[in-house]
């Protein structure tokens, strides 16, 4: 007989939780309560070109990576970025010398990624575990392509590594960097000695001398190695396709690009190079490289990029944006609550509605909670956990408790939003002051007042402004050119960036509905914003910003 939890209530204990906010630390719930999001099917399909899983923090990227790794444990490899020795590259005197004379290292960084990923595929695909296996595999390649003149340069490249297909990625990186260092040092040793001996060396160079050094360095840091690696990929593709009956799929998985796995001076350059080089791996029909990347990290890569050839639109076919529906989020919470109560309290099914029984105003509790999220699993889990914390000793989560939990949840989410986008928009915490202590809906005109913008500009820490920070750049223009010229451009920038991070929704025309970056277009052009643009502060932030409550209505 099914147990009626309403007739036989269970007291909510202090340790009641539906999981950890972080997928890395959520084994108890992650796999058993996994919701089969369509993004998972797309990501593990080796014939699908989508290889970058793009989402906000807490949007399920790591969960997808972990699910694939678990499902294909024997044929997948997760790259540990922290163990890659990329700091060996960042700390190289040769690399720092090349950076000081403004050499674009993108080709070298692309070659670095492509090299280690090619060798990782060989190790994974052919189960290379030692020197003997490694030489055997190279022997297969050599014998197969012995009479094919087009493959000889690729075989020559692989011959340098024939006994090293099994070595770790960090050793690979050190070796390939050392090769570049040796070549540069041979060509420019005298100048490198001066660079090492004297701080500010590059500033003392005349334009003629610098041009000469750049020309000499470019002969070394060129596309030759990339061309050789493309031939290696062709070789591997041809060798694999010879066995039409081979059905196994292999996965190389990359996560945690947002963490501090390498010095900030080269991190975003390395990520850009990774994005650039991965398209060529699509020719390997048995391999899928999957990269989890946060939207703010991609934004910073785009902002920092000085190459006009690197355009977001060129890569749209390779990016999979993870978006959650209300029904998927409801299913996620329901599965977790059911598991929680089965494990801790009863063997019978317990639903969300058994614990959250009453409406908040005219809203169902789950709808109320989801409306106050950016439709990410982490947000929903965090809100429900806060409700359980406030309901300790109770037998249900009442509307009053949900409201109390919302205050703490809202503060946590606002701080998380600032931290998430701090790299791309370092002046963001000050920008949030634009939204505090006002009604939930207003227009751009309400923040265009000169006194208001003057105070905002003064509160921006000039030392924290970077070249890539659009808000900071707008403030600099405002200070330099004055309110009459620069107030509208600054307002437009503020609204477009606050929209981008999800803090606000906007309505640019009276005949349209409010749109939000987390479920509609991720970016809107500042030029589409005018002083009559309507703004809606996201309900997730209302408590943290002391936004005045409005009568409940739809966002249309």
Coordinates of C-alpha atoms in Angstrom, one line a residue:
X1 CA 0.0 0.0 0.0
X2 CA 1.3 3.5 -0.9
X3 CA 2.3 5.6 2.1
X4 CA 0.4 8.9 2.3
X5 CA 3.0 11.4 3.3
X6 CA 0.3 13.9 4.2
X7 CA -1.3 11.6 6.7
X8 CA 2.1 10.3 7.9
X9 CA 4.4 13.4 7.5
X10 CA 8.1 13.3 7.8
X11 CA 10.0 16.1 9.6
X12 CA 12.5 17.9 7.4
X13 CA 16.0 17.4 8.8
X14 CA 19.0 19.8 8.7
X15 CA 20.8 17.6 6.1
X16 CA 17.8 17.6 3.7
X17 CA 19.2 18.4 0.2
X18 CA 18.4 17.5 -3.4
X19 CA 22.1 17.6 -4.3
X20 CA 25.2 19.7 -4.7
X21 CA 25.2 22.8 -6.8
X22 CA 28.4 21.6 -8.5
X23 CA 28.1 18.6 -10.9
X24 CA 31.7 17.5 -9.9
X25 CA 30.5 16.9 -6.3
X26 CA 27.1 15.6 -7.0
X27 CA 27.6 11.8 -7.6
X28 CA 24.8 11.0 -5.1
X29 CA 22.2 12.5 -7.4
X30 CA 23.7 13.2 -10.8
X31 CA 23.7 9.9 -12.5
X32 CA 20.7 8.3 -10.9
X33 CA 18.5 11.4 -11.4
X34 CA 20.0 12.4 -14.8
X35 CA 17.4 14.1 -17.1
X36 CA 18.1 13.0 -20.7
X37 CA 18.4 16.5 -22.1
X38 CA 18.5 16.5 -26.0
X39 CA 22.0 18.1 -25.8
X40 CA 23.3 14.8 -24.5
X41 CA 22.2 12.9 -27.7
X42 CA 23.7 15.6 -29.9
X43 CA 27.0 15.7 -28.0
X44 CA 27.7 12.0 -28.1
X45 CA 26.7 11.6 -31.8
X46 CA 30.1 11.4 -33.5
X47 CA 28.4 12.3 -36.9
X48 CA 27.2 15.6 -35.5
X49 CA 29.5 18.6 -35.9
X50 CA 28.5 20.2 -32.6
X51 CA 31.5 19.8 -30.3
X52 CA 31.4 22.8 -28.0
X53 CA 28.7 22.5 -25.2
X54 CA 27.9 26.2 -24.5
X55 CA 26.0 27.1 -21.4
X56 CA 26.0 29.4 -18.4
X57 CA 27.6 28.3 -15.2
X58 CA 25.4 25.7 -13.6
X59 CA 23.7 25.0 -17.0
X60 CA 24.6 21.3 -17.2
X61 CA 27.8 21.3 -19.2
X62 CA 29.9 19.3 -16.7
X63 CA 27.0 16.9 -16.2
X64 CA 27.0 16.1 -19.9
X65 CA 30.7 15.6 -19.9
X66 CA 30.6 13.2 -16.9
X67 CA 27.6 11.3 -18.4
X68 CA 29.5 10.6 -21.6
X69 CA 32.6 9.6 -19.7
X70 CA 30.7 7.2 -17.6
X71 CA 28.8 5.7 -20.5
X72 CA 31.9 5.3 -22.7
X73 CA 34.4 4.6 -19.9
X74 CA 36.6 2.4 -22.1
X75 CA 36.7 4.7 -25.1
X76 CA 36.8 8.2 -23.6
X77 CA 39.4 10.4 -22.1
X78 CA 38.9 13.4 -20.0
X79 CA 41.7 15.9 -20.3
X80 CA 42.9 17.2 -17.0
X81 CA 43.7 20.8 -17.8
X82 CA 45.4 21.5 -14.5
X83 CA 47.9 18.7 -15.3
X84 CA 48.7 19.9 -18.9
X85 CA 51.8 21.9 -17.9
X86 CA 50.5 24.9 -19.9
X87 CA 52.2 27.1 -17.3
X88 CA 55.5 25.7 -18.8
X89 CA 54.5 27.5 -21.9
X90 CA 53.4 30.7 -20.1
X91 CA 56.6 30.8 -18.1
X92 CA 58.9 30.2 -21.0
X93 CA 61.3 33.1 -21.5
X94 CA 61.2 32.4 -25.2
X95 CA 57.4 32.7 -25.3
X96 CA 57.5 35.8 -23.2
X97 CA 60.1 37.3 -25.6
X98 CA 57.9 36.6 -28.6
X99 CA 54.9 38.2 -26.9
X100 CA 57.0 41.3 -26.0
X101 CA 57.7 41.9 -29.7
X102 CA 54.0 41.3 -30.5
X103 CA 54.4 38.0 -32.4
X104 CA 51.0 36.4 -32.8
X105 CA 51.4 33.0 -31.2
X106 CA 48.0 31.7 -32.4
X107 CA 49.5 29.3 -35.0
X108 CA 51.9 27.8 -32.4
X109 CA 49.0 27.4 -29.9
X110 CA 46.9 25.8 -32.5
X111 CA 49.7 23.4 -33.4
X112 CA 50.2 22.7 -29.7
X113 CA 46.5 21.6 -29.2
X114 CA 46.4 19.7 -32.5
X115 CA 49.6 17.8 -31.7
X116 CA 48.5 16.7 -28.2
X117 CA 45.0 15.8 -29.4
X118 CA 46.3 13.8 -32.3
X119 CA 48.6 11.8 -30.1
X120 CA 45.8 11.4 -27.5
X121 CA 43.5 10.0 -30.2
X122 CA 46.2 7.5 -31.3
X123 CA 46.7 6.4 -27.7
X124 CA 43.0 6.0 -27.1
X125 CA 42.1 4.5 -30.4
X126 CA 44.9 1.9 -30.5
X127 CA 45.2 1.3 -26.8
X128 CA 48.8 2.4 -26.7
X129 CA 50.2 1.8 -23.2
X130 CA 54.0 1.6 -23.6
X131 CA 56.9 2.0 -26.0
X132 CA 56.4 -1.3 -27.6
X133 CA 52.7 -0.7 -28.4
X134 CA 53.7 2.8 -29.7
X135 CA 56.3 1.5 -32.1
X136 CA 53.9 -1.3 -33.3
X137 CA 51.2 1.2 -34.2
X138 CA 53.6 3.4 -36.1
X139 CA 54.7 0.3 -37.9
X140 CA 51.1 -0.3 -39.0
X141 CA 50.9 3.2 -40.4
X142 CA 54.3 3.0 -42.1
X143 CA 53.5 -0.4 -43.8
X144 CA 50.0 0.7 -44.8
X145 CA 51.2 3.9 -46.5
X146 CA 54.6 2.7 -47.7
X147 CA 53.9 3.2 -51.4
X148 CA 51.7 6.4 -50.9
X149 CA 53.9 9.3 -51.7
X150 CA 51.3 11.8 -50.4
X151 CA 51.6 10.5 -46.9
X152 CA 55.4 10.6 -46.5
X153 CA 55.5 14.0 -44.8
X154 CA 52.8 12.8 -42.3
X155 CA 54.8 9.6 -41.6
X156 CA 57.9 11.6 -41.1
X157 CA 56.2 13.8 -38.5
X158 CA 54.8 10.7 -36.7
X159 CA 58.2 9.0 -36.9
X160 CA 59.6 11.6 -34.4
X161 CA 57.0 10.3 -31.9
X162 CA 56.8 6.6 -32.9
X163 CA 57.9 5.5 -29.4
X164 CA 56.1 8.3 -27.6
X165 CA 52.4 7.9 -28.4
X166 CA 51.8 6.7 -24.9
X167 CA 53.5 9.6 -23.1
X168 CA 51.4 12.1 -21.0
X169 CA 50.0 15.2 -22.5
X170 CA 52.1 17.4 -20.2
X171 CA 55.3 15.7 -21.6
X172 CA 54.0 16.3 -25.1
X173 CA 53.5 20.0 -24.4
X174 CA 56.9 20.4 -22.9
X175 CA 58.6 18.6 -25.8
X176 CA 56.9 20.6 -28.5
X177 CA 57.5 23.9 -26.7
X178 CA 61.1 23.0 -26.2
X179 CA 61.4 22.4 -30.0
X180 CA 60.1 25.9 -30.6
X181 CA 62.4 27.4 -27.9
X182 CA 65.4 25.7 -29.5
X183 CA 64.6 27.1 -33.0
X184 CA 64.0 30.7 -31.7
X185 CA 67.1 30.6 -29.5
X186 CA 69.2 29.5 -32.4
X187 CA 67.9 32.4 -34.6
X188 CA 67.7 35.2 -32.0
X189 CA 69.9 34.2 -29.1
X190 CA 71.6 37.6 -28.7
X191 CA 68.3 39.4 -28.5
X192 CA 66.9 36.9 -26.1
X193 CA 69.9 37.4 -23.7
X194 CA 69.2 41.2 -23.8
X195 CA 65.5 40.5 -23.1
X196 CA 66.3 38.3 -20.1
X197 CA 68.9 40.7 -18.7
X198 CA 67.0 44.0 -19.1
X199 CA 63.4 44.8 -17.9
X200 CA 61.4 46.8 -20.5
X201 CA 63.7 45.5 -23.3
X202 CA 61.0 45.7 -26.0
X203 CA 60.2 49.3 -25.3
X204 CA 63.8 50.3 -26.1
X205 CA 63.6 48.8 -29.6
X206 CA 63.4 51.1 -32.6
X207 CA 60.5 50.4 -35.0
X208 CA 63.1 49.2 -37.6
X209 CA 64.7 46.8 -35.2
X210 CA 61.4 45.5 -34.0
X211 CA 60.2 44.9 -37.5
X212 CA 63.4 43.0 -38.3
X213 CA 63.0 40.8 -35.2
X214 CA 59.3 40.2 -36.0
X215 CA 60.2 39.1 -39.6
X216 CA 62.9 36.7 -38.3
X217 CA 60.6 35.2 -35.7
X218 CA 57.7 34.8 -38.1
X219 CA 59.9 32.5 -40.2
X220 CA 59.9 30.1 -37.2
X221 CA 56.4 30.6 -35.8
X222 CA 54.6 29.8 -39.0
X223 CA 51.9 27.6 -40.4
X224 CA 54.3 24.8 -41.4
X225 CA 53.7 22.6 -38.4
X226 CA 49.9 23.1 -38.6
X227 CA 50.1 22.0 -42.3
X228 CA 52.0 18.9 -41.3
X229 CA 49.4 18.1 -38.6
X230 CA 46.6 18.4 -41.0
X231 CA 48.3 15.8 -43.1
X232 CA 48.6 13.6 -40.0
X233 CA 44.8 13.9 -39.5
X234 CA 44.3 12.9 -43.2
X235 CA 46.5 9.9 -42.6
X236 CA 44.6 8.8 -39.5
X237 CA 41.3 9.4 -41.3
X238 CA 42.3 7.3 -44.3
X239 CA 43.7 4.5 -42.1
X240 CA 40.5 4.3 -40.0
X241 CA 38.2 4.4 -43.0
X242 CA 39.9 1.4 -44.5
X243 CA 38.1 -0.7 -41.9
X244 CA 34.5 0.0 -42.8
X245 CA 33.2 -2.5 -40.2
X246 CA 34.8 -0.7 -37.3
X247 CA 32.0 0.7 -35.2
X248 CA 33.5 2.0 -31.9
X249 CA 33.3 5.7 -31.1
X250 CA 36.0 7.6 -29.1
X251 CA 35.6 10.7 -27.1
X252 CA 38.1 13.2 -25.9
X253 CA 36.4 15.4 -23.3
X254 CA 37.6 18.9 -22.1
X255 CA 36.0 20.7 -19.2
X256 CA 36.9 23.4 -16.7
X257 CA 38.2 26.0 -19.2
X258 CA 36.9 28.6 -16.9
X259 CA 39.2 27.6 -14.0
X260 CA 42.8 28.8 -13.4
X261 CA 44.6 26.0 -15.3
X262 CA 47.1 28.4 -16.9
X263 CA 48.4 31.9 -16.4
X264 CA 45.8 34.6 -17.4
X265 CA 48.3 36.1 -19.9
X266 CA 47.8 33.3 -22.3
X267 CA 44.5 31.5 -21.1
X268 CA 42.1 33.2 -23.5
X269 CA 44.6 32.9 -26.4
X270 CA 44.9 29.2 -25.8
X271 CA 41.1 28.8 -25.7
X272 CA 40.8 30.8 -29.0
X273 CA 43.4 28.5 -30.6
X274 CA 41.5 25.4 -29.3
X275 CA 38.3 26.7 -30.9
X276 CA 40.1 27.4 -34.2
X277 CA 41.9 24.0 -34.5
X278 CA 39.1 21.6 -33.5
X279 CA 37.1 21.9 -36.8
X280 CA 39.8 19.9 -38.6
X281 CA 39.1 16.9 -36.3
X282 CA 35.7 16.3 -37.8
X283 CA 37.4 14.3 -40.5
X284 CA 38.1 11.5 -38.0
X285 CA 34.8 9.6 -38.2
X286 CA 35.3 7.6 -35.0
X287 CA 36.3 10.6 -32.8
X288 CA 34.2 13.2 -31.1
X289 CA 36.0 15.9 -29.2
X290 CA 33.6 17.6 -26.7
X291 CA 34.5 20.9 -25.0
X292 CA 32.4 22.4 -22.2
X293 CA 32.7 26.1 -22.3
X294 CA 30.9 28.8 -20.3
X295 CA 29.2 31.6 -22.2
X296 CA 31.1 34.3 -20.3
X297 CA 34.4 32.6 -21.2
X298 CA 33.5 32.6 -24.9
X299 CA 32.5 36.2 -24.6
X300 CA 35.9 37.1 -23.2
X301 CA 37.7 35.2 -26.0
X302 CA 35.7 37.2 -28.5
X303 CA 36.3 40.5 -26.7
X304 CA 40.1 39.9 -26.4
X305 CA 40.5 38.8 -30.0
X306 CA 42.2 41.2 -32.3
X307 CA 42.0 39.0 -35.4
X308 CA 39.1 40.2 -37.6
X309 CA 39.0 36.6 -39.1
X310 CA 37.8 35.2 -35.8
X311 CA 34.1 35.8 -36.0
X312 CA 31.5 34.2 -33.7
X313 CA 29.2 33.4 -36.7
X314 CA 31.9 31.2 -38.3
X315 CA 31.7 28.8 -35.5
X316 CA 27.9 28.6 -34.9
X317 CA 27.8 25.1 -36.5
X318 CA 30.1 23.8 -33.9
X319 CA 28.5 25.3 -30.8
X320 CA 25.6 23.6 -29.0
X321 CA 23.8 26.0 -26.7
X322 CA 22.2 24.2 -23.8
X323 CA 18.7 25.6 -23.0
X324 CA 16.4 24.1 -20.4
X325 CA 12.6 24.0 -20.5
X326 CA 10.3 24.3 -17.5
X327 CA 9.2 20.7 -17.9
X328 CA 12.8 19.5 -17.9
X329 CA 13.6 21.4 -14.7
X330 CA 10.5 20.1 -13.1
X331 CA 11.5 16.6 -14.0
X332 CA 15.0 17.2 -12.5
X333 CA 13.6 18.4 -9.2
X334 CA 11.0 15.6 -9.0
X335 CA 13.6 12.9 -9.6
X336 CA 15.8 14.3 -6.9
X337 CA 13.1 14.7 -4.3
X338 CA 11.9 11.2 -5.0
X339 CA 15.4 9.8 -4.5
X340 CA 15.9 11.9 -1.4
X341 CA 12.8 10.6 0.3
X342 CA 13.3 7.0 -0.8
X343 CA 16.9 7.0 0.6
X344 CA 16.3 8.9 3.9
X345 CA 12.7 8.4 4.9
X346 CA 10.5 6.0 3.0
X347 CA 10.5 3.4 0.2
X348 CA 7.4 5.0 -1.4
X349 CA 7.3 7.6 -4.1
X350 CA 7.2 11.2 -2.8
X351 CA 6.5 14.1 -5.1
X352 CA 7.4 17.7 -5.1
X353 CA 3.7 18.5 -4.5
X354 CA 3.7 16.4 -1.3
X355 CA 6.3 18.8 0.2
X356 CA 5.4 22.1 -1.5
X357 CA 1.7 21.9 -1.1
X358 CA 0.3 25.5 -1.3
X359 CA 0.4 28.2 -3.9
X360 CA 2.3 31.5 -3.5
X361 CA -0.4 33.9 -4.4
X362 CA -1.8 32.5 -7.6
X363 CA 1.4 30.7 -8.6
X364 CA 2.2 27.0 -8.2
X365 CA 5.3 26.6 -6.1
X366 CA 7.4 25.1 -8.9
X367 CA 6.4 27.8 -11.3
X368 CA 7.3 30.4 -8.7
X369 CA 10.7 28.9 -8.2
X370 CA 11.5 28.5 -11.9
X371 CA 10.5 32.1 -12.6
X372 CA 13.2 33.2 -10.2
X373 CA 16.0 31.3 -12.0
X374 CA 17.9 31.6 -15.3
X375 CA 16.4 28.2 -16.1
X376 CA 19.6 26.4 -15.1
X377 CA 19.7 23.2 -13.0
X378 CA 22.0 24.9 -10.5
X379 CA 19.6 27.7 -9.8
X380 CA 16.6 25.4 -9.2
X381 CA 18.6 23.0 -7.0
X382 CA 20.0 26.0 -5.0
X383 CA 16.5 27.5 -4.4
X384 CA 14.9 24.2 -3.3
X385 CA 17.9 23.5 -1.0
X386 CA 17.4 27.0 0.6
X387 CA 13.8 26.2 1.1
X388 CA 14.7 22.9 2.9
X389 CA 17.2 24.8 5.1
X390 CA 14.5 27.3 6.1
X391 CA 12.0 24.4 6.7
X392 CA 14.0 22.5 9.2
X393 CA 11.7 20.8 11.8
X394 CA 8.7 21.3 9.6
X395 CA 6.7 18.7 7.7
X396 CA 6.2 20.8 4.6
X397 CA 7.6 23.9 2.8
X398 CA 5.0 26.6 3.1
X399 CA 4.7 29.8 1.0
X400 CA 6.0 31.8 3.9
X401 CA 9.1 29.6 4.0
X402 CA 9.6 29.9 0.2
X403 CA 9.6 33.7 0.6
X404 CA 12.1 33.6 3.4
X405 CA 14.4 31.3 1.4
X406 CA 14.1 33.6 -1.6
X407 CA 15.9 36.4 0.2
X408 CA 19.0 34.3 0.8
X409 CA 18.8 32.6 -2.6
X410 CA 18.6 36.0 -4.4
X411 CA 21.7 37.4 -2.6
X412 CA 23.6 34.2 -3.5
X413 CA 22.5 34.3 -7.1
X414 CA 23.5 38.0 -7.5
X415 CA 26.9 37.4 -6.1
X416 CA 27.3 34.3 -8.3
X417 CA 26.3 36.3 -11.4
X418 CA 28.9 39.0 -10.6
X419 CA 31.6 36.3 -10.1
X420 CA 30.6 34.4 -13.3
X421 CA 31.0 37.5 -15.5
X422 CA 33.8 39.3 -13.6
X423 CA 36.4 38.3 -16.1
X424 CA 34.4 39.8 -19.1
X425 CA 32.9 42.7 -17.2
X426 CA 35.0 43.8 -14.2
X427 CA 32.8 46.8 -13.6
X428 CA 29.6 44.7 -13.2
X429 CA 29.2 45.0 -9.5
X430 CA 28.9 48.8 -9.8
X431 CA 26.5 48.4 -12.7
X432 CA 24.1 46.5 -10.5
X433 CA 23.6 49.7 -8.5
X434 CA 21.6 50.9 -11.5
X435 CA 18.9 48.4 -10.7
X436 CA 18.7 48.7 -6.9
X437 CA 15.8 50.3 -5.0
X438 CA 13.5 50.8 -8.0
X439 CA 10.4 49.2 -9.5
X440 CA 10.8 45.9 -11.4
X441 CA 9.9 47.6 -14.7
X442 CA 11.3 50.9 -16.0
X443 CA 12.7 52.4 -19.3
X444 CA 16.2 53.3 -20.4
X445 CA 15.2 56.9 -20.0
X446 CA 15.1 56.3 -16.2
X447 CA 18.8 55.7 -16.1
X448 CA 19.8 58.4 -18.6
X449 CA 19.7 61.3 -16.1
X450 CA 23.1 63.2 -16.0
X451 CA 23.3 63.3 -12.2
X452 CA 22.7 59.5 -12.1
X453 CA 25.3 58.7 -14.8
X454 CA 27.8 61.1 -13.2
X455 CA 27.6 59.3 -9.9
X456 CA 27.8 55.9 -11.7
X457 CA 30.9 56.9 -13.6
X458 CA 32.6 58.2 -10.4
X459 CA 31.9 54.9 -8.7
X460 CA 33.6 52.9 -11.4
X461 CA 37.1 51.9 -10.3
X462 CA 39.3 53.2 -13.1
X463 CA 42.1 50.9 -12.1
X464 CA 39.8 47.9 -12.7
X465 CA 38.8 48.9 -16.3
X466 CA 40.3 46.7 -19.0
X467 CA 40.5 47.3 -22.7
X468 CA 38.0 44.6 -23.3
X469 CA 35.4 45.8 -20.8
X470 CA 32.5 47.5 -22.8
X471 CA 31.0 49.1 -19.7
X472 CA 34.4 50.5 -18.6
X473 CA 35.0 51.8 -22.1
X474 CA 31.6 53.5 -22.1
X475 CA 32.4 55.2 -18.9
X476 CA 35.8 56.4 -20.2
X477 CA 34.0 57.9 -23.2
X478 CA 31.4 59.5 -21.0
X479 CA 34.1 61.1 -18.8
X480 CA 36.1 62.2 -21.9
X481 CA 33.3 63.5 -24.1
X482 CA 30.7 64.6 -21.7
X483 CA 27.0 63.7 -21.0
X484 CA 25.6 65.5 -24.1
X485 CA 27.6 63.3 -26.4
X486 CA 28.1 60.0 -24.5
X487 CA 25.1 59.5 -22.2
X488 CA 23.0 57.6 -24.7
X489 CA 25.9 55.3 -25.9
X490 CA 26.7 54.6 -22.2
X491 CA 23.0 53.8 -21.4
X492 CA 22.8 51.5 -24.5
X493 CA 26.0 49.7 -23.4
X494 CA 24.7 49.2 -19.9
X495 CA 21.4 47.9 -21.0
X496 CA 22.8 45.5 -23.6
X497 CA 25.4 44.1 -21.2
X498 CA 23.0 43.7 -18.3
X499 CA 20.7 41.9 -20.7
X500 CA 23.6 39.7 -21.9
X501 CA 24.3 38.4 -18.3
X502 CA 20.6 37.7 -17.6
X503 CA 20.0 40.5 -15.1
X504 CA 17.3 42.1 -17.1
X505 CA 14.8 41.4 -19.9
X506 CA 14.1 44.0 -22.5
X507 CA 11.2 45.0 -24.8
X508 CA 12.4 47.1 -27.7
X509 CA 8.9 47.5 -29.3
X510 CA 5.5 47.8 -27.7
X511 CA 4.2 45.0 -29.9
X512 CA 6.8 42.5 -28.7
X513 CA 7.2 40.5 -25.5
X514 CA 10.1 40.9 -23.0
X515 CA 13.0 38.8 -24.1
X516 CA 15.8 37.3 -22.0
X517 CA 19.3 36.2 -22.9
X518 CA 19.1 32.8 -21.2
X519 CA 16.1 31.7 -23.3
X520 CA 16.0 34.0 -26.3
X521 CA 18.8 35.7 -28.3
X522 CA 21.9 35.7 -26.1
X523 CA 23.1 39.1 -27.3
X524 CA 21.3 42.3 -28.4
X525 CA 23.0 45.1 -30.2
X526 CA 23.3 48.4 -28.3
X527 CA 22.0 50.1 -31.4
X528 CA 18.7 48.4 -31.0
X529 CA 18.2 50.2 -27.6
X530 CA 16.8 53.7 -27.2
X531 CA 15.4 55.7 -24.4
X532 CA 12.0 54.2 -24.7
X533 CA 13.3 50.6 -24.4
X534 CA 11.4 48.8 -21.6
X535 CA 13.4 47.0 -19.0
X536 CA 12.4 44.2 -16.6
X537 CA 14.7 43.3 -13.7
X538 CA 14.8 39.5 -13.5
X539 CA 12.8 38.3 -10.5
X540 CA 15.8 36.3 -9.3
X541 CA 17.4 39.6 -8.2
X542 CA 14.4 41.3 -6.7
X543 CA 15.2 40.5 -3.1
X544 CA 18.9 41.2 -3.4
X545 CA 18.4 44.6 -5.0
X546 CA 15.4 45.6 -2.9
X547 CA 13.2 45.9 -6.0
X548 CA 9.6 46.9 -5.3
X549 CA 7.2 44.0 -5.8
X550 CA 4.7 44.3 -8.6
X551 CA 1.3 42.8 -9.1
X552 CA 1.8 39.3 -10.5
X553 CA 1.4 39.2 -14.2
X554 CA 3.0 37.5 -17.2
X555 CA 6.2 38.9 -18.7
X556 CA 4.5 39.3 -22.1

